[in-house]
Amino acid sequence: MTALVLEIINLNLSFARHGEQTAVLHDVCLSIARGERVALVGESGSGKSVTARIVLGLLGELASARITGEIRFEGQDLGALSPAGRHALRGTKMSMIFQDPTSSLNPAYTIGAQFHEVLRRGAPKISAKAAKERAGAMLAGISMDQPDRVLGSYPFQLSGGMNQRVMIAMALANTPSLLIADEPGTALDVTVQAQTLKLMRELVEDNGTAVLFITHNIGVVREFADRVYVLYRGRIVEKGATHAVLTDARHPYTRALLAAVPRLTGGGIADIGEETDVFAAPMFDHGPGAEARP
């Protein structure tokens, strides 16, 4: 049996507000095996990104957050680790591509300096020269022109798409055991998106990296993911092999997502399908249970 890299068991999240708890996640269960690509799909506000941040330990110290459940990484209970222990995993054995690069890159330092710090997380004694060579190779690998110029630039001197590619390269640089990709193609054109997916596939194949791919893009899920979990209002409502879920969706919300995907008719006109009305609220009142497949 393939070893699990990540296992989330009955994860719950709520935030205290005005003396009351507002629930965000409800008994979320998810697993990813070594070398597996798993997609977490849902609309904005469904709980995808906060799930990823809990895995990384970025919400644990927030006073208003109440988190229960268990998260195991390579068989180790992350809840038993100290804050320093969780910090040591980030950027080394687990890494994340954030959706908004402008909030993740420091405007006061060059890309090269920040890349060097990332590489030092995995190799503390790496020289500046070796770090520059490694960073340049990573940037070239995701179609970044003139990598030396980019490494000498500050984030505000680059476009949003270029900063996003920098973040992708940094996340892949230390060949993590777990890569969490939160809408990594948001600011990229389709050709660079394809190159990014290719890089992540190679990371899986060459190093057995497990990938949690967070998205609402069903087309990307179809092409990239081995399995898919569908998250709706903080609950996993459907899960299974990607082909099975996308060709025979059982939960109304999953069918709604699929019906909303634009299609081209014979005349070249975008068509969102005849079942668009599945977004009517009453049809989602089907209880918290997830539809699962092998």
PDB file of C-alpha atoms in Angstrom:
ATOM      1  CA  MET A   1       0.000   0.000   0.000  1.00  0.00           C
ATOM      2  CA  THR A   2       1.298   3.445  -0.955  1.00  0.00           C
ATOM      3  CA  ALA A   3       2.270   5.521   2.067  1.00  0.00           C
ATOM      4  CA  LEU A   4       0.164   8.577   2.788  1.00  0.00           C
ATOM      5  CA  VAL A   5       2.007  11.888   2.736  1.00  0.00           C
ATOM      6  CA  LEU A   6      -0.947  13.895   4.051  1.00  0.00           C
ATOM      7  CA  GLU A   7      -3.995  12.733   5.977  1.00  0.00           C
ATOM      8  CA  ILE A   8      -6.646  15.127   7.289  1.00  0.00           C
ATOM      9  CA  ILE A   9      -9.115  13.593   9.729  1.00  0.00           C
ATOM     10  CA  ASN A  10     -12.317  15.331  10.856  1.00  0.00           C
ATOM     11  CA  LEU A  11     -10.911  18.841  10.526  1.00  0.00           C
ATOM     12  CA  ASN A  12     -13.118  21.589  11.935  1.00  0.00           C
ATOM     13  CA  LEU A  13     -12.472  25.326  11.930  1.00  0.00           C
ATOM     14  CA  SER A  14     -14.442  28.156  13.478  1.00  0.00           C
ATOM     15  CA  PHE A  15     -13.712  31.800  14.245  1.00  0.00           C
ATOM     16  CA  ALA A  16     -14.822  33.715  17.326  1.00  0.00           C
ATOM     17  CA  ARG A  17     -16.748  36.856  16.533  1.00  0.00           C
ATOM     18  CA  HIS A  18     -18.725  38.989  18.961  1.00  0.00           C
ATOM     19  CA  GLY A  19     -18.654  36.180  21.489  1.00  0.00           C
ATOM     20  CA  GLU A  20     -19.971  33.566  19.063  1.00  0.00           C
ATOM     21  CA  GLN A  21     -18.272  30.869  16.992  1.00  0.00           C
ATOM     22  CA  THR A  22     -18.740  30.960  13.221  1.00  0.00           C
ATOM     23  CA  ALA A  23     -18.090  27.539  11.707  1.00  0.00           C
ATOM     24  CA  VAL A  24     -16.041  27.445   8.505  1.00  0.00           C
ATOM     25  CA  LEU A  25     -14.986  23.804   8.079  1.00  0.00           C
ATOM     26  CA  HIS A  26     -17.048  20.768   9.082  1.00  0.00           C
ATOM     27  CA  ASP A  27     -15.357  17.367   9.597  1.00  0.00           C
ATOM     28  CA  VAL A  28     -13.183  17.628   6.499  1.00  0.00           C
ATOM     29  CA  CYS A  29     -11.375  14.377   5.670  1.00  0.00           C
ATOM     30  CA  LEU A  30      -8.784  14.181   2.908  1.00  0.00           C
ATOM     31  CA  SER A  31      -5.717  12.113   2.062  1.00  0.00           C
ATOM     32  CA  ILE A  32      -2.911  12.241  -0.475  1.00  0.00           C
ATOM     33  CA  ALA A  33      -0.479   9.404  -1.170  1.00  0.00           C
ATOM     34  CA  ARG A  34       3.118   9.737  -2.259  1.00  0.00           C
ATOM     35  CA  GLY A  35       3.268  10.657  -5.953  1.00  0.00           C
ATOM     36  CA  GLU A  36      -0.442  11.479  -6.135  1.00  0.00           C
ATOM     37  CA  ARG A  37      -2.097  14.596  -7.550  1.00  0.00           C
ATOM     38  CA  VAL A  38      -5.287  15.500  -5.693  1.00  0.00           C
ATOM     39  CA  ALA A  39      -7.567  18.437  -6.488  1.00  0.00           C
ATOM     40  CA  LEU A  40      -9.674  20.292  -3.924  1.00  0.00           C
ATOM     41  CA  VAL A  41     -12.476  21.986  -5.855  1.00  0.00           C
ATOM     42  CA  GLY A  42     -15.079  24.511  -4.786  1.00  0.00           C
ATOM     43  CA  GLU A  43     -16.314  28.045  -5.209  1.00  0.00           C
ATOM     44  CA  SER A  44     -14.713  31.052  -3.535  1.00  0.00           C
ATOM     45  CA  GLY A  45     -15.393  31.023   0.201  1.00  0.00           C
ATOM     46  CA  SER A  46     -15.955  27.276   0.393  1.00  0.00           C
ATOM     47  CA  GLY A  47     -12.943  26.733   2.666  1.00  0.00           C
ATOM     48  CA  LYS A  48     -10.241  25.566   0.245  1.00  0.00           C
ATOM     49  CA  SER A  49      -7.500  28.053   1.114  1.00  0.00           C
ATOM     50  CA  VAL A  50      -8.040  27.960   4.888  1.00  0.00           C
ATOM     51  CA  THR A  51      -7.686  24.176   4.747  1.00  0.00           C
ATOM     52  CA  ALA A  52      -4.291  24.616   3.104  1.00  0.00           C
ATOM     53  CA  ARG A  53      -3.213  27.218   5.639  1.00  0.00           C
ATOM     54  CA  ILE A  54      -4.139  24.931   8.525  1.00  0.00           C
ATOM     55  CA  VAL A  55      -1.976  22.198   7.017  1.00  0.00           C
ATOM     56  CA  LEU A  56       0.941  24.638   6.877  1.00  0.00           C
ATOM     57  CA  GLY A  57       0.314  25.775  10.441  1.00  0.00           C
ATOM     58  CA  LEU A  58      -0.484  29.359   9.485  1.00  0.00           C
ATOM     59  CA  LEU A  59      -3.743  29.635  11.435  1.00  0.00           C
ATOM     60  CA  GLY A  60      -2.837  27.750  14.608  1.00  0.00           C
ATOM     61  CA  GLU A  61      -1.584  30.823  16.460  1.00  0.00           C
ATOM     62  CA  LEU A  62      -4.541  33.016  15.499  1.00  0.00           C
ATOM     63  CA  ALA A  63      -6.387  33.772  18.727  1.00  0.00           C
ATOM     64  CA  SER A  64      -9.818  33.863  17.107  1.00  0.00           C
ATOM     65  CA  ALA A  65      -9.415  30.498  15.355  1.00  0.00           C
ATOM     66  CA  ARG A  66     -10.588  27.261  16.921  1.00  0.00           C
ATOM     67  CA  ILE A  67      -9.231  24.187  15.145  1.00  0.00           C
ATOM     68  CA  THR A  68     -10.061  20.574  15.969  1.00  0.00           C
ATOM     69  CA  GLY A  69      -9.293  17.317  14.224  1.00  0.00           C
ATOM     70  CA  GLU A  70      -6.061  15.630  13.216  1.00  0.00           C
ATOM     71  CA  ILE A  71      -3.535  16.322  10.467  1.00  0.00           C
ATOM     72  CA  ARG A  72      -0.822  13.751   9.811  1.00  0.00           C
ATOM     73  CA  PHE A  73       2.163  14.468   7.576  1.00  0.00           C
ATOM     74  CA  GLU A  74       4.280  11.470   6.599  1.00  0.00           C
ATOM     75  CA  GLY A  75       2.752   9.609   9.545  1.00  0.00           C
ATOM     76  CA  GLN A  76       3.501  12.349  12.092  1.00  0.00           C
ATOM     77  CA  ASP A  77       0.763  14.178  13.990  1.00  0.00           C
ATOM     78  CA  LEU A  78       1.366  17.844  13.185  1.00  0.00           C
ATOM     79  CA  GLY A  79      -0.653  18.882  16.212  1.00  0.00           C
ATOM     80  CA  ALA A  80       2.042  17.387  18.456  1.00  0.00           C
ATOM     81  CA  LEU A  81       4.781  19.566  16.958  1.00  0.00           C
ATOM     82  CA  SER A  82       5.977  22.804  18.500  1.00  0.00           C
ATOM     83  CA  PRO A  83       5.629  26.050  16.510  1.00  0.00           C
ATOM     84  CA  ALA A  84       9.341  25.768  15.698  1.00  0.00           C
ATOM     85  CA  GLY A  85       8.822  22.237  14.429  1.00  0.00           C
ATOM     86  CA  ARG A  86       5.974  23.334  12.160  1.00  0.00           C
ATOM     87  CA  HIS A  87       8.080  26.250  10.920  1.00  0.00           C
ATOM     88  CA  ALA A  88      10.927  23.890  10.018  1.00  0.00           C
ATOM     89  CA  LEU A  89       8.649  21.968   7.642  1.00  0.00           C
ATOM     90  CA  ARG A  90       7.498  25.001   5.695  1.00  0.00           C
ATOM     91  CA  GLY A  91       9.555  25.705   2.610  1.00  0.00           C
ATOM     92  CA  THR A  92      11.407  22.413   2.931  1.00  0.00           C
ATOM     93  CA  LYS A  93       9.281  19.253   3.174  1.00  0.00           C
ATOM     94  CA  MET A  94       6.033  21.080   2.474  1.00  0.00           C
ATOM     95  CA  SER A  95       5.645  24.111   0.262  1.00  0.00           C
ATOM     96  CA  MET A  96       2.816  26.264  -1.036  1.00  0.00           C
ATOM     97  CA  ILE A  97       2.195  28.326  -4.141  1.00  0.00           C
ATOM     98  CA  PHE A  98       0.009  31.189  -2.946  1.00  0.00           C
ATOM     99  CA  GLN A  99      -2.634  32.732  -5.159  1.00  0.00           C
ATOM    100  CA  ASP A 100      -1.523  36.336  -4.566  1.00  0.00           C
ATOM    101  CA  PRO A 101       2.233  36.809  -5.068  1.00  0.00           C
ATOM    102  CA  THR A 102       2.162  40.486  -4.055  1.00  0.00           C
ATOM    103  CA  SER A 103       1.372  39.523  -0.464  1.00  0.00           C
ATOM    104  CA  SER A 104       4.065  36.826  -0.356  1.00  0.00           C
ATOM    105  CA  LEU A 105       7.105  38.606  -1.782  1.00  0.00           C
ATOM    106  CA  ASN A 106       8.931  41.274   0.253  1.00  0.00           C
ATOM    107  CA  PRO A 107       9.142  44.531  -1.734  1.00  0.00           C
ATOM    108  CA  ALA A 108      12.300  45.597   0.131  1.00  0.00           C
ATOM    109  CA  TYR A 109      14.484  42.754  -1.183  1.00  0.00           C
ATOM    110  CA  THR A 110      15.451  41.616  -4.664  1.00  0.00           C
ATOM    111  CA  ILE A 111      14.069  38.396  -6.087  1.00  0.00           C
ATOM    112  CA  GLY A 112      17.575  36.929  -5.957  1.00  0.00           C
ATOM    113  CA  ALA A 113      17.967  37.662  -2.238  1.00  0.00           C
ATOM    114  CA  GLN A 114      14.581  36.140  -1.459  1.00  0.00           C
ATOM    115  CA  PHE A 115      15.301  33.098  -3.621  1.00  0.00           C
ATOM    116  CA  HIS A 116      18.583  32.602  -1.753  1.00  0.00           C
ATOM    117  CA  GLU A 117      16.700  32.559   1.556  1.00  0.00           C
ATOM    118  CA  VAL A 118      14.297  29.957   0.197  1.00  0.00           C
ATOM    119  CA  LEU A 119      17.144  27.720  -0.949  1.00  0.00           C
ATOM    120  CA  ARG A 120      18.904  28.119   2.399  1.00  0.00           C
ATOM    121  CA  ARG A 121      15.843  26.545   4.033  1.00  0.00           C
ATOM    122  CA  GLY A 122      16.727  23.290   2.303  1.00  0.00           C
ATOM    123  CA  ALA A 123      20.515  23.728   2.121  1.00  0.00           C
ATOM    124  CA  PRO A 124      21.732  26.108   4.873  1.00  0.00           C
ATOM    125  CA  LYS A 125      25.305  26.222   3.528  1.00  0.00           C
ATOM    126  CA  ILE A 126      24.473  26.913  -0.103  1.00  0.00           C
ATOM    127  CA  SER A 127      26.670  29.661  -1.555  1.00  0.00           C
ATOM    128  CA  ALA A 128      25.344  32.799  -3.195  1.00  0.00           C
ATOM    129  CA  LYS A 129      26.760  31.635  -6.531  1.00  0.00           C
ATOM    130  CA  ALA A 130      25.151  28.191  -6.306  1.00  0.00           C
ATOM    131  CA  ALA A 131      21.865  29.735  -5.199  1.00  0.00           C
ATOM    132  CA  LYS A 132      21.893  32.120  -8.166  1.00  0.00           C
ATOM    133  CA  GLU A 133      22.563  29.258 -10.585  1.00  0.00           C
ATOM    134  CA  ARG A 134      19.815  27.122  -9.072  1.00  0.00           C
ATOM    135  CA  ALA A 135      17.337  30.039  -9.047  1.00  0.00           C
ATOM    136  CA  GLY A 136      18.165  30.930 -12.653  1.00  0.00           C
ATOM    137  CA  ALA A 137      17.601  27.343 -13.763  1.00  0.00           C
ATOM    138  CA  MET A 138      14.243  27.192 -11.956  1.00  0.00           C
ATOM    139  CA  LEU A 139      13.086  30.468 -13.505  1.00  0.00           C
ATOM    140  CA  ALA A 140      14.166  29.368 -16.972  1.00  0.00           C
ATOM    141  CA  GLY A 141      12.217  26.151 -16.436  1.00  0.00           C
ATOM    142  CA  ILE A 142       8.944  28.072 -16.173  1.00  0.00           C
ATOM    143  CA  SER A 143       9.539  30.169 -19.300  1.00  0.00           C
ATOM    144  CA  MET A 144      10.928  33.228 -17.514  1.00  0.00           C
ATOM    145  CA  ASP A 145      12.974  35.296 -19.954  1.00  0.00           C
ATOM    146  CA  GLN A 146      16.229  36.873 -18.759  1.00  0.00           C
ATOM    147  CA  PRO A 147      16.341  35.119 -15.356  1.00  0.00           C
ATOM    148  CA  ASP A 148      19.454  37.069 -14.308  1.00  0.00           C
ATOM    149  CA  ARG A 149      17.595  40.351 -14.776  1.00  0.00           C
ATOM    150  CA  VAL A 150      14.638  39.010 -12.818  1.00  0.00           C
ATOM    151  CA  LEU A 151      16.878  37.909  -9.915  1.00  0.00           C
ATOM    152  CA  GLY A 152      18.288  41.437  -9.730  1.00  0.00           C
ATOM    153  CA  SER A 153      14.849  43.060  -9.723  1.00  0.00           C
ATOM    154  CA  TYR A 154      12.497  43.963  -6.896  1.00  0.00           C
ATOM    155  CA  PRO A 155       8.946  42.552  -6.932  1.00  0.00           C
ATOM    156  CA  PHE A 156       7.410  45.937  -7.782  1.00  0.00           C
ATOM    157  CA  GLN A 157       9.572  46.048 -10.925  1.00  0.00           C
ATOM    158  CA  LEU A 158       7.916  42.888 -12.268  1.00  0.00           C
ATOM    159  CA  SER A 159       4.430  42.239 -13.561  1.00  0.00           C
ATOM    160  CA  GLY A 160       1.900  40.232 -11.567  1.00  0.00           C
ATOM    161  CA  GLY A 161       2.348  37.249 -13.854  1.00  0.00           C
ATOM    162  CA  MET A 162       6.139  37.358 -13.476  1.00  0.00           C
ATOM    163  CA  ASN A 163       5.857  37.528  -9.690  1.00  0.00           C
ATOM    164  CA  GLN A 164       3.511  34.534  -9.799  1.00  0.00           C
ATOM    165  CA  ARG A 165       6.058  32.541 -11.790  1.00  0.00           C
ATOM    166  CA  VAL A 166       8.740  33.513  -9.275  1.00  0.00           C
ATOM    167  CA  MET A 167       6.555  32.148  -6.460  1.00  0.00           C
ATOM    168  CA  ILE A 168       6.014  28.912  -8.382  1.00  0.00           C
ATOM    169  CA  ALA A 169       9.745  28.484  -8.908  1.00  0.00           C
ATOM    170  CA  MET A 170      10.448  29.146  -5.216  1.00  0.00           C
ATOM    171  CA  ALA A 171       7.850  26.597  -4.134  1.00  0.00           C
ATOM    172  CA  LEU A 172       9.388  23.917  -6.331  1.00  0.00           C
ATOM    173  CA  ALA A 173      13.031  24.763  -5.570  1.00  0.00           C
ATOM    174  CA  ASN A 174      13.530  22.478  -2.539  1.00  0.00           C
ATOM    175  CA  THR A 175      11.643  19.505  -4.060  1.00  0.00           C
ATOM    176  CA  PRO A 176       9.115  19.217  -1.208  1.00  0.00           C
ATOM    177  CA  SER A 177       7.318  16.024  -0.187  1.00  0.00           C
ATOM    178  CA  LEU A 178       4.031  17.945  -0.285  1.00  0.00           C
ATOM    179  CA  LEU A 179       3.270  20.790  -2.666  1.00  0.00           C
ATOM    180  CA  ILE A 180       0.107  22.816  -2.095  1.00  0.00           C
ATOM    181  CA  ALA A 181      -0.846  24.859  -5.140  1.00  0.00           C
ATOM    182  CA  ASP A 182      -3.550  27.457  -4.472  1.00  0.00           C
ATOM    183  CA  GLU A 183      -4.827  28.597  -7.885  1.00  0.00           C
ATOM    184  CA  PRO A 184      -1.250  28.891  -9.209  1.00  0.00           C
ATOM    185  CA  GLY A 185      -2.313  29.930 -12.708  1.00  0.00           C
ATOM    186  CA  THR A 186      -4.479  32.908 -11.719  1.00  0.00           C
ATOM    187  CA  ALA A 187      -2.195  35.592 -13.170  1.00  0.00           C
ATOM    188  CA  LEU A 188      -0.666  33.512 -15.965  1.00  0.00           C
ATOM    189  CA  ASP A 189      -1.489  33.080 -19.622  1.00  0.00           C
ATOM    190  CA  VAL A 190      -2.538  29.644 -20.810  1.00  0.00           C
ATOM    191  CA  THR A 191       0.874  28.671 -22.216  1.00  0.00           C
ATOM    192  CA  VAL A 192       2.643  29.385 -18.914  1.00  0.00           C
ATOM    193  CA  GLN A 193      -0.155  27.619 -17.029  1.00  0.00           C
ATOM    194  CA  ALA A 194       0.524  24.531 -19.138  1.00  0.00           C
ATOM    195  CA  GLN A 195       4.258  24.801 -18.405  1.00  0.00           C
ATOM    196  CA  THR A 196       3.523  25.064 -14.675  1.00  0.00           C
ATOM    197  CA  LEU A 197       1.384  21.922 -14.724  1.00  0.00           C
ATOM    198  CA  LYS A 198       4.147  20.138 -16.642  1.00  0.00           C
ATOM    199  CA  LEU A 199       6.682  21.115 -13.965  1.00  0.00           C
ATOM    200  CA  MET A 200       4.429  19.834 -11.201  1.00  0.00           C
ATOM    201  CA  ARG A 201       3.886  16.554 -13.070  1.00  0.00           C
ATOM    202  CA  GLU A 202       7.658  16.151 -13.372  1.00  0.00           C
ATOM    203  CA  LEU A 203       8.070  16.845  -9.655  1.00  0.00           C
ATOM    204  CA  VAL A 204       5.599  14.061  -8.921  1.00  0.00           C
ATOM    205  CA  GLU A 205       7.241  11.617 -11.309  1.00  0.00           C
ATOM    206  CA  ASP A 206      10.866  12.367 -10.382  1.00  0.00           C
ATOM    207  CA  ASN A 207      10.539  12.796  -6.615  1.00  0.00           C
ATOM    208  CA  GLY A 208       7.250  11.191  -5.616  1.00  0.00           C
ATOM    209  CA  THR A 209       5.930  14.562  -4.473  1.00  0.00           C
ATOM    210  CA  ALA A 210       2.289  14.670  -3.351  1.00  0.00           C
ATOM    211  CA  VAL A 211       0.334  17.617  -4.775  1.00  0.00           C
ATOM    212  CA  LEU A 212      -2.783  19.244  -3.329  1.00  0.00           C
ATOM    213  CA  PHE A 213      -4.142  21.387  -6.154  1.00  0.00           C
ATOM    214  CA  ILE A 214      -6.707  23.974  -5.061  1.00  0.00           C
ATOM    215  CA  THR A 215      -8.837  25.330  -7.868  1.00  0.00           C
ATOM    216  CA  HIS A 216     -12.269  26.002  -9.298  1.00  0.00           C
ATOM    217  CA  ASN A 217     -11.069  25.306 -12.854  1.00  0.00           C
ATOM    218  CA  ILE A 218     -12.667  22.006 -13.842  1.00  0.00           C
ATOM    219  CA  GLY A 219     -10.672  21.863 -17.076  1.00  0.00           C
ATOM    220  CA  VAL A 220      -7.380  21.872 -15.183  1.00  0.00           C
ATOM    221  CA  VAL A 221      -8.691  19.252 -12.756  1.00  0.00           C
ATOM    222  CA  ARG A 222      -9.632  16.995 -15.671  1.00  0.00           C
ATOM    223  CA  GLU A 223      -6.132  17.196 -17.133  1.00  0.00           C
ATOM    224  CA  PHE A 224      -4.032  17.167 -13.973  1.00  0.00           C
ATOM    225  CA  ALA A 225      -5.601  15.417 -10.983  1.00  0.00           C
ATOM    226  CA  ASP A 226      -5.736  11.713 -10.136  1.00  0.00           C
ATOM    227  CA  ARG A 227      -8.491  12.230  -7.574  1.00  0.00           C
ATOM    228  CA  VAL A 228     -10.793  15.087  -6.643  1.00  0.00           C
ATOM    229  CA  TYR A 229     -12.561  16.304  -3.509  1.00  0.00           C
ATOM    230  CA  VAL A 230     -15.475  18.712  -3.901  1.00  0.00           C
ATOM    231  CA  LEU A 231     -15.843  21.223  -1.053  1.00  0.00           C
ATOM    232  CA  TYR A 232     -19.114  23.095  -0.533  1.00  0.00           C
ATOM    233  CA  ARG A 233     -19.765  25.407   2.414  1.00  0.00           C
ATOM    234  CA  GLY A 234     -16.921  23.838   4.381  1.00  0.00           C
ATOM    235  CA  ARG A 235     -17.970  20.219   3.783  1.00  0.00           C
ATOM    236  CA  ILE A 236     -16.619  17.562   1.454  1.00  0.00           C
ATOM    237  CA  VAL A 237     -19.718  16.649  -0.539  1.00  0.00           C
ATOM    238  CA  GLU A 238     -18.157  14.372  -3.154  1.00  0.00           C
ATOM    239  CA  LYS A 239     -14.854  12.588  -3.704  1.00  0.00           C
ATOM    240  CA  GLY A 240     -13.319   9.957  -5.924  1.00  0.00           C
ATOM    241  CA  ALA A 241     -11.274   9.298  -9.043  1.00  0.00           C
ATOM    242  CA  THR A 242     -11.310  12.362 -11.279  1.00  0.00           C
ATOM    243  CA  HIS A 243     -12.824  10.649 -14.309  1.00  0.00           C
ATOM    244  CA  ALA A 244     -15.580   9.049 -12.231  1.00  0.00           C
ATOM    245  CA  VAL A 245     -16.544  12.290 -10.483  1.00  0.00           C
ATOM    246  CA  LEU A 246     -16.518  14.411 -13.633  1.00  0.00           C
ATOM    247  CA  THR A 247     -18.422  11.948 -15.794  1.00  0.00           C
ATOM    248  CA  ASP A 248     -20.920  10.724 -13.208  1.00  0.00           C
ATOM    249  CA  ALA A 249     -21.326  13.437 -10.566  1.00  0.00           C
ATOM    250  CA  ARG A 250     -23.675  12.337  -7.786  1.00  0.00           C
ATOM    251  CA  HIS A 251     -24.013  15.450  -5.651  1.00  0.00           C
ATOM    252  CA  PRO A 252     -26.103  18.406  -6.900  1.00  0.00           C
ATOM    253  CA  TYR A 253     -23.323  20.902  -6.186  1.00  0.00           C
ATOM    254  CA  THR A 254     -20.810  18.943  -8.278  1.00  0.00           C
ATOM    255  CA  ARG A 255     -23.316  18.802 -11.110  1.00  0.00           C
ATOM    256  CA  ALA A 256     -23.777  22.556 -10.728  1.00  0.00           C
ATOM    257  CA  LEU A 257     -20.035  23.140 -11.091  1.00  0.00           C
ATOM    258  CA  LEU A 258     -19.905  20.997 -14.208  1.00  0.00           C
ATOM    259  CA  ALA A 259     -22.970  22.646 -15.717  1.00  0.00           C
ATOM    260  CA  ALA A 260     -21.371  26.071 -15.255  1.00  0.00           C
ATOM    261  CA  VAL A 261     -18.296  25.195 -17.344  1.00  0.00           C
ATOM    262  CA  PRO A 262     -18.524  27.153 -20.640  1.00  0.00           C
ATOM    263  CA  ARG A 263     -18.814  24.968 -23.741  1.00  0.00           C
ATOM    264  CA  LEU A 264     -18.560  25.839 -27.420  1.00  0.00           C
ATOM    265  CA  THR A 265     -21.496  25.011 -29.642  1.00  0.00           C
ATOM    266  CA  GLY A 266     -21.163  24.249 -33.315  1.00  0.00           C
ATOM    267  CA  GLY A 267     -21.528  27.942 -34.074  1.00  0.00           C
ATOM    268  CA  GLY A 268     -18.678  28.893 -31.751  1.00  0.00           C
ATOM    269  CA  ILE A 269     -20.945  30.535 -29.172  1.00  0.00           C
ATOM    270  CA  ALA A 270     -20.216  30.038 -25.487  1.00  0.00           C
ATOM    271  CA  ASP A 271     -22.898  27.913 -23.851  1.00  0.00           C
ATOM    272  CA  ILE A 272     -23.141  27.133 -20.161  1.00  0.00           C
ATOM    273  CA  GLY A 273     -25.523  24.270 -20.779  1.00  0.00           C
ATOM    274  CA  GLU A 274     -29.179  23.608 -20.219  1.00  0.00           C
ATOM    275  CA  GLU A 275     -28.798  22.766 -16.543  1.00  0.00           C
ATOM    276  CA  THR A 276     -27.662  26.149 -15.269  1.00  0.00           C
ATOM    277  CA  ASP A 277     -30.670  26.317 -12.967  1.00  0.00           C
ATOM    278  CA  VAL A 278     -29.098  23.634 -10.758  1.00  0.00           C
ATOM    279  CA  PHE A 279     -27.649  26.546  -8.790  1.00  0.00           C
ATOM    280  CA  ALA A 280     -31.058  27.039  -7.174  1.00  0.00           C
ATOM    281  CA  ALA A 281     -30.445  26.984  -3.414  1.00  0.00           C
ATOM    282  CA  PRO A 282     -33.006  24.308  -2.380  1.00  0.00           C
ATOM    283  CA  MET A 283     -31.232  21.544  -4.254  1.00  0.00           C
ATOM    284  CA  PHE A 284     -28.153  21.852  -2.027  1.00  0.00           C
ATOM    285  CA  ASP A 285     -30.000  20.845   1.127  1.00  0.00           C
ATOM    286  CA  HIS A 286     -28.878  17.253   0.943  1.00  0.00           C
ATOM    287  CA  GLY A 287     -27.029  16.883   4.258  1.00  0.00           C
ATOM    288  CA  PRO A 288     -23.328  16.800   5.062  1.00  0.00           C
ATOM    289  CA  GLY A 289     -22.429  13.320   3.777  1.00  0.00           C
ATOM    290  CA  ALA A 290     -19.872  13.038   0.979  1.00  0.00           C
ATOM    291  CA  GLU A 291     -20.464  10.969  -2.128  1.00  0.00           C
ATOM    292  CA  ALA A 292     -17.419   8.724  -2.374  1.00  0.00           C
ATOM    293  CA  ARG A 293     -16.007   6.427  -5.026  1.00  0.00           C
ATOM    294  CA  PRO A 294     -13.091   4.012  -4.868  1.00  0.00           C
TER     295      PRO A 294
END
